Structures are given as structure tokens and as C-alpha cells.
C-alpha positions as semicolon CSV with decimal commas, in nm:
position;residue;x (nm);y (nm);z (nm)
1;M;8,071;6,007;13,519
2;V;8,177;6,085;13,848
3;I;8,455;6,358;13,898
4;K;8,680;6,221;14,190
5;V;8,930;6,512;14,385
6;F;9,164;6,381;14,620
7;L;9,205;6,622;14,904
8;A;9,391;6,658;15,230
9;S;9,150;6,706;15,541
10;S;9,378;6,789;15,760
11;S;9,669;6,956;15,533
12;G;9,877;7,209;15,789
13;S;9,933;7,434;15,421
14;T;9,743;7,729;15,363
15;A;9,790;7,743;14,986
16;I;9,723;7,317;14,958
17;K;9,384;7,385;15,192
18;K;9,326;7,791;14,933
19;K;9,391;7,550;14,641
20;Q;9,084;7,276;14,691
21;Q;8,900;7,518;14,844
22;D;8,899;7,682;14,490
23;V;8,891;7,384;14,291
24;L;8,570;7,291;14,499
25;G;8,394;7,603;14,447
26;F;8,427;7,654;14,128
27;L;8,303;7,276;14,081
28;E;8,007;7,343;14,284
29;A;7,884;7,654;14,086
30;L;7,959;7,449;13,721
31;K;7,693;7,236;13,935
32;V;7,889;6,955;13,876
33;D;7,852;6,626;14,037
34;Y;8,179;6,528;14,209
35;A;8,277;6,345;14,488
36;P;8,624;6,458;14,715
37;L;8,833;6,184;14,851
38;D;9,021;6,299;15,196
39;I;9,387;6,139;15,179
40;A;9,451;6,225;15,533
41;C;9,222;5,974;15,676
42;N;9,176;5,716;15,426
43;E;9,475;5,531;15,350
44;D;9,313;5,348;15,063
45;N;9,271;5,692;14,876
46;R;9,642;5,794;14,908
47;M;9,774;5,478;14,729
48;W;9,500;5,500;14,458
49;M;9,581;5,883;14,372
50;R;9,976;5,787;14,438
51;E;9,923;5,490;14,194
52;N;9,740;5,659;13,900
53;V;9,876;5,987;13,926
54;P;10,052;5,958;13,591
55;V;10,466;5,960;13,609
56;E;10,501;6,252;13,420
57;K;10,317;6,445;13,622
58;K;10,441;6,358;13,955
59;P;10,675;6,600;14,132
60;T;11,043;6,537;14,138
61;N;11,013;6,380;14,500
62;G;10,751;6,134;14,375
63;I;10,457;6,194;14,609
64;P;10,200;6,428;14,427
65;L;10,042;6,667;14,630
66;P;9,657;6,760;14,682
67;P;9,407;6,819;14,539
68;Q;9,447;6,591;14,205
69;I;9,139;6,529;13,992
70;F;9,027;6,211;13,822
71;N;8,719;6,154;13,610
72;E;8,651;5,844;13,730
73;E;8,967;5,612;13,683
74;S;9,124;5,860;13,399
75;Y;9,371;6,148;13,557
76;C;9,249;6,475;13,433
77;G;9,510;6,683;13,647
78;D;9,640;6,907;13,977
79;Y;9,488;7,266;14,059
80;E;9,788;7,382;13,796
81;T;9,653;7,233;13,508
82;F;9,260;7,331;13,698
83;F;9,366;7,676;13,711
84;D;9,494;7,683;13,324
85;A;9,170;7,540;13,189
86;K;9,014;7,821;13,400
87;E;9,160;8,070;13,235
88;D;9,085;7,915;12,915
89;N;8,702;7,835;12,962
90;A;8,780;7,474;12,924
91;V;8,694;7,327;13,260
92;Y;8,474;7,098;13,066
93;A;8,739;6,964;12,805
94;F;8,973;6,964;13,099
95;L;8,723;6,762;13,319
96;G;8,661;6,534;13,045
97;L;8,303;6,606;13,072
98;P;8,042;6,742;12,767
99;P;7,975;7,155;12,819
100;P;7,648;7,203;12,920
101;P;7,435;7,426;12,591
102;G;7,458;7,733;12,603
103;S;7,806;7,817;12,764
104;K;8,067;7,945;12,639
105;E;8,272;7,639;12,610
106;A;7,989;7,478;12,408
107;K;7,972;7,830;12,207
108;E;8,381;7,754;12,184
109;A;8,319;7,374;12,110
110;Y;8,065;7,471;11,829
111;L;8,294;7,698;11,601
112;L;8,583;7,477;11,661
113;E;8,377;7,171;11,516
114;N;8,172;7,404;11,244
115;G;8,372;7,734;11,159
116;P;8,249;8,050;11,238
117;V;7,949;8,180;11,217
118;E;7,815;8,535;10,980
119;N;7,448;8,630;11,022
120;G;7,307;8,278;11,120
121;T;7,525;8,080;10,803
122;I;7,842;7,899;10,897
123;V;8,177;8,035;10,743
124;N;8,471;7,826;10,642
125;G;8,277;7,497;10,716
126;T;8,336;7,148;10,775
127;D;8,446;6,951;10,462
128;D;8,223;6,684;10,504
129;A;8,124;6,513;10,184
130;E;7,750;6,572;10,232
131;D;7,834;6,978;10,235
132;E;7,988;6,890;9,954
133;E;7,719;6,723;9,805
134;N;7,477;6,977;9,904
135;L;7,699;7,293;9,730
136;E;7,756;7,097;9,428
137;A;7,350;7,095;9,426
138;E;7,322;7,431;9,501
139;E;7,547;7,558;9,209
140;E;7,354;7,313;8,960
141;N;7,016;7,496;9,030
142;I;7,145;7,797;8,965
143;D;6,874;7,976;8,811
144;D;6,946;8,028;8,425
145;D;6,797;8,392;8,466
146;T;7,042;8,414;8,766
147;L;7,335;8,408;8,473
148;K;7,128;8,566;8,169
149;A;7,121;8,890;8,399
150;P;7,432;9,030;8,324
151;V;7,343;9,005;7,976
152;K;7,070;9,204;7,989
153;E;7,157;9,452;8,146
154;E;7,421;9,520;7,908
155;E;7,150;9,520;7,629
156;A;6,965;9,778;7,841
157;Q;7,269;9,975;7,889
158;E;7,327;9,946;7,495
159;E;6,932;10,049;7,399
160;V;7,010;10,374;7,663
161;E;7,349;10,450;7,502
162;D;7,182;10,455;7,161
163;E;6,859;10,647;7,286
164;E;7,122;10,910;7,399
165;A;7,267;10,965;7,103
166;K;6,980;11,032;6,948
167;G;6,872;11,354;6,877
168;E;6,582;11,593;7,048
169;D;6,417;11,515;6,679
170;D;6,480;11,132;6,721
171;Q;6,730;11,156;6,464
172;P;7,052;11,016;6,513
173;V;7,373;11,296;6,571
174;S;7,587;11,332;6,243
175;E;7,948;11,290;6,297
176;E;8,057;11,586;6,310
177;E;7,820;11,708;6,617
178;E;8,010;11,413;6,806
179;A;8,350;11,518;6,650
180;P;8,379;11,816;6,914
181;E;8,306;11,572;7,219
182;E;8,597;11,384;7,074
183;E;8,762;11,682;7,116
184;E;8,664;11,778;7,449
185;E;8,784;11,439;7,572
186;E;9,115;11,508;7,410
187;E;9,178;11,825;7,548
188;V;9,049;11,702;7,924
189;T;9,330;11,408;7,894
190;E;9,625;11,630;7,750
191;E;9,528;11,868;8,043
192;A;9,594;11,556;8,276
193;E;9,858;11,435;8,132
194;Q;10,113;11,796;8,210
195;E;9,959;11,837;8,527
196;E;10,120;11,472;8,624
197;E;10,464;11,640;8,420
198;D;10,386;11,893;8,656
199;E;10,409;11,736;9,014
């Protein structure tokens, strides 16, 4: 695919000359293959450009000014749309070209397609059927030990509490010995309630 940039080599307008230089300089910096087509010296280029700029993109007088940019036969835009695409880091999309690997535009396209990436994994990935099948397969492959782990932790905690309940002589603590702890807890609760009421 060749990008066609329609220019006026002998334009009397410095604004048009600057816009043309800006477009060409940026395309060269990106190493995009393009063909500059002069509308000032070649009547065929001028007529082709005027005929192929969409009606909605033509100015009120009907004559589009250079630079006008095409990808082969497909209209890309004028300087203003090119400038907007440049500001949005979307020049390759504007030109209808795939962004080179590693470019900012390629990374943004990847994120739009696949979702954000955190710690090397895709977050909010696409809803492809294959992705859903993989997720279901992962869920089915959950190890039973993983599901039983919380139950084992609860049992271990109960054993620790039972050990603590025994006295130093490995004798169970009597209810009378537990009663003072309960009374202390009630007193602390009553004090906390009193403080809340005072506030």
C-alpha cells in the first residue's frame, strides 16, 4: 500500500507550505512509504484529487486544498484530520496501515482488543468462546485440597482453642474458672456502651 499525498509545489500560501512540510516530515520520521503527487504541475493529479475527496470533506467552495492524503484509492483525510490523528497517536489507523510492533499505537490497539494487562496477565479479556472454555476447564481442574483448605484451617483453630482451654496440668478448665473471664468481657462491653452514650 502506498500513501498518496497530494501537494502543491508552487503554492503562494505559506500556511499550505507548512502543512505540507509537516505531513511529509512526519511520514518520513515514521518511515512510511508515500508518493508525493503535485497538483500544481500535473492536471491529472489535480482532477483525481478533486474527484476523490468525499463531498462531506470538501470546503464550501468545493475545491479541497492540499495536502490531501489517500491510501491507494481510499481517502484518509486532510491536514486537520492528520494533525488530530497525530495528536491522538493514531496516525497508522488514520492512514489505514497496521502499526509497527512495539509502537505506542500498536500497544494501544492491543489493549483495545484484549483489555488491560496487569502483572503479565490480561484483565477483562475478550469474550471469545475459546477463552470461556479455558476458564471452565481451569475451574474444573481445581484441586480438592484447595476446596478443603478452609475446613482444615477451622479444625486446626478448634484444636488450638481446645489446647488453650486445658490447664497447665492438661486438665480441662472448670466452668467456675471460665466464669470470671465472661464477667470481665461483660464489664468491658458495658463500659464501651457507656462511652458511646456519653459521646
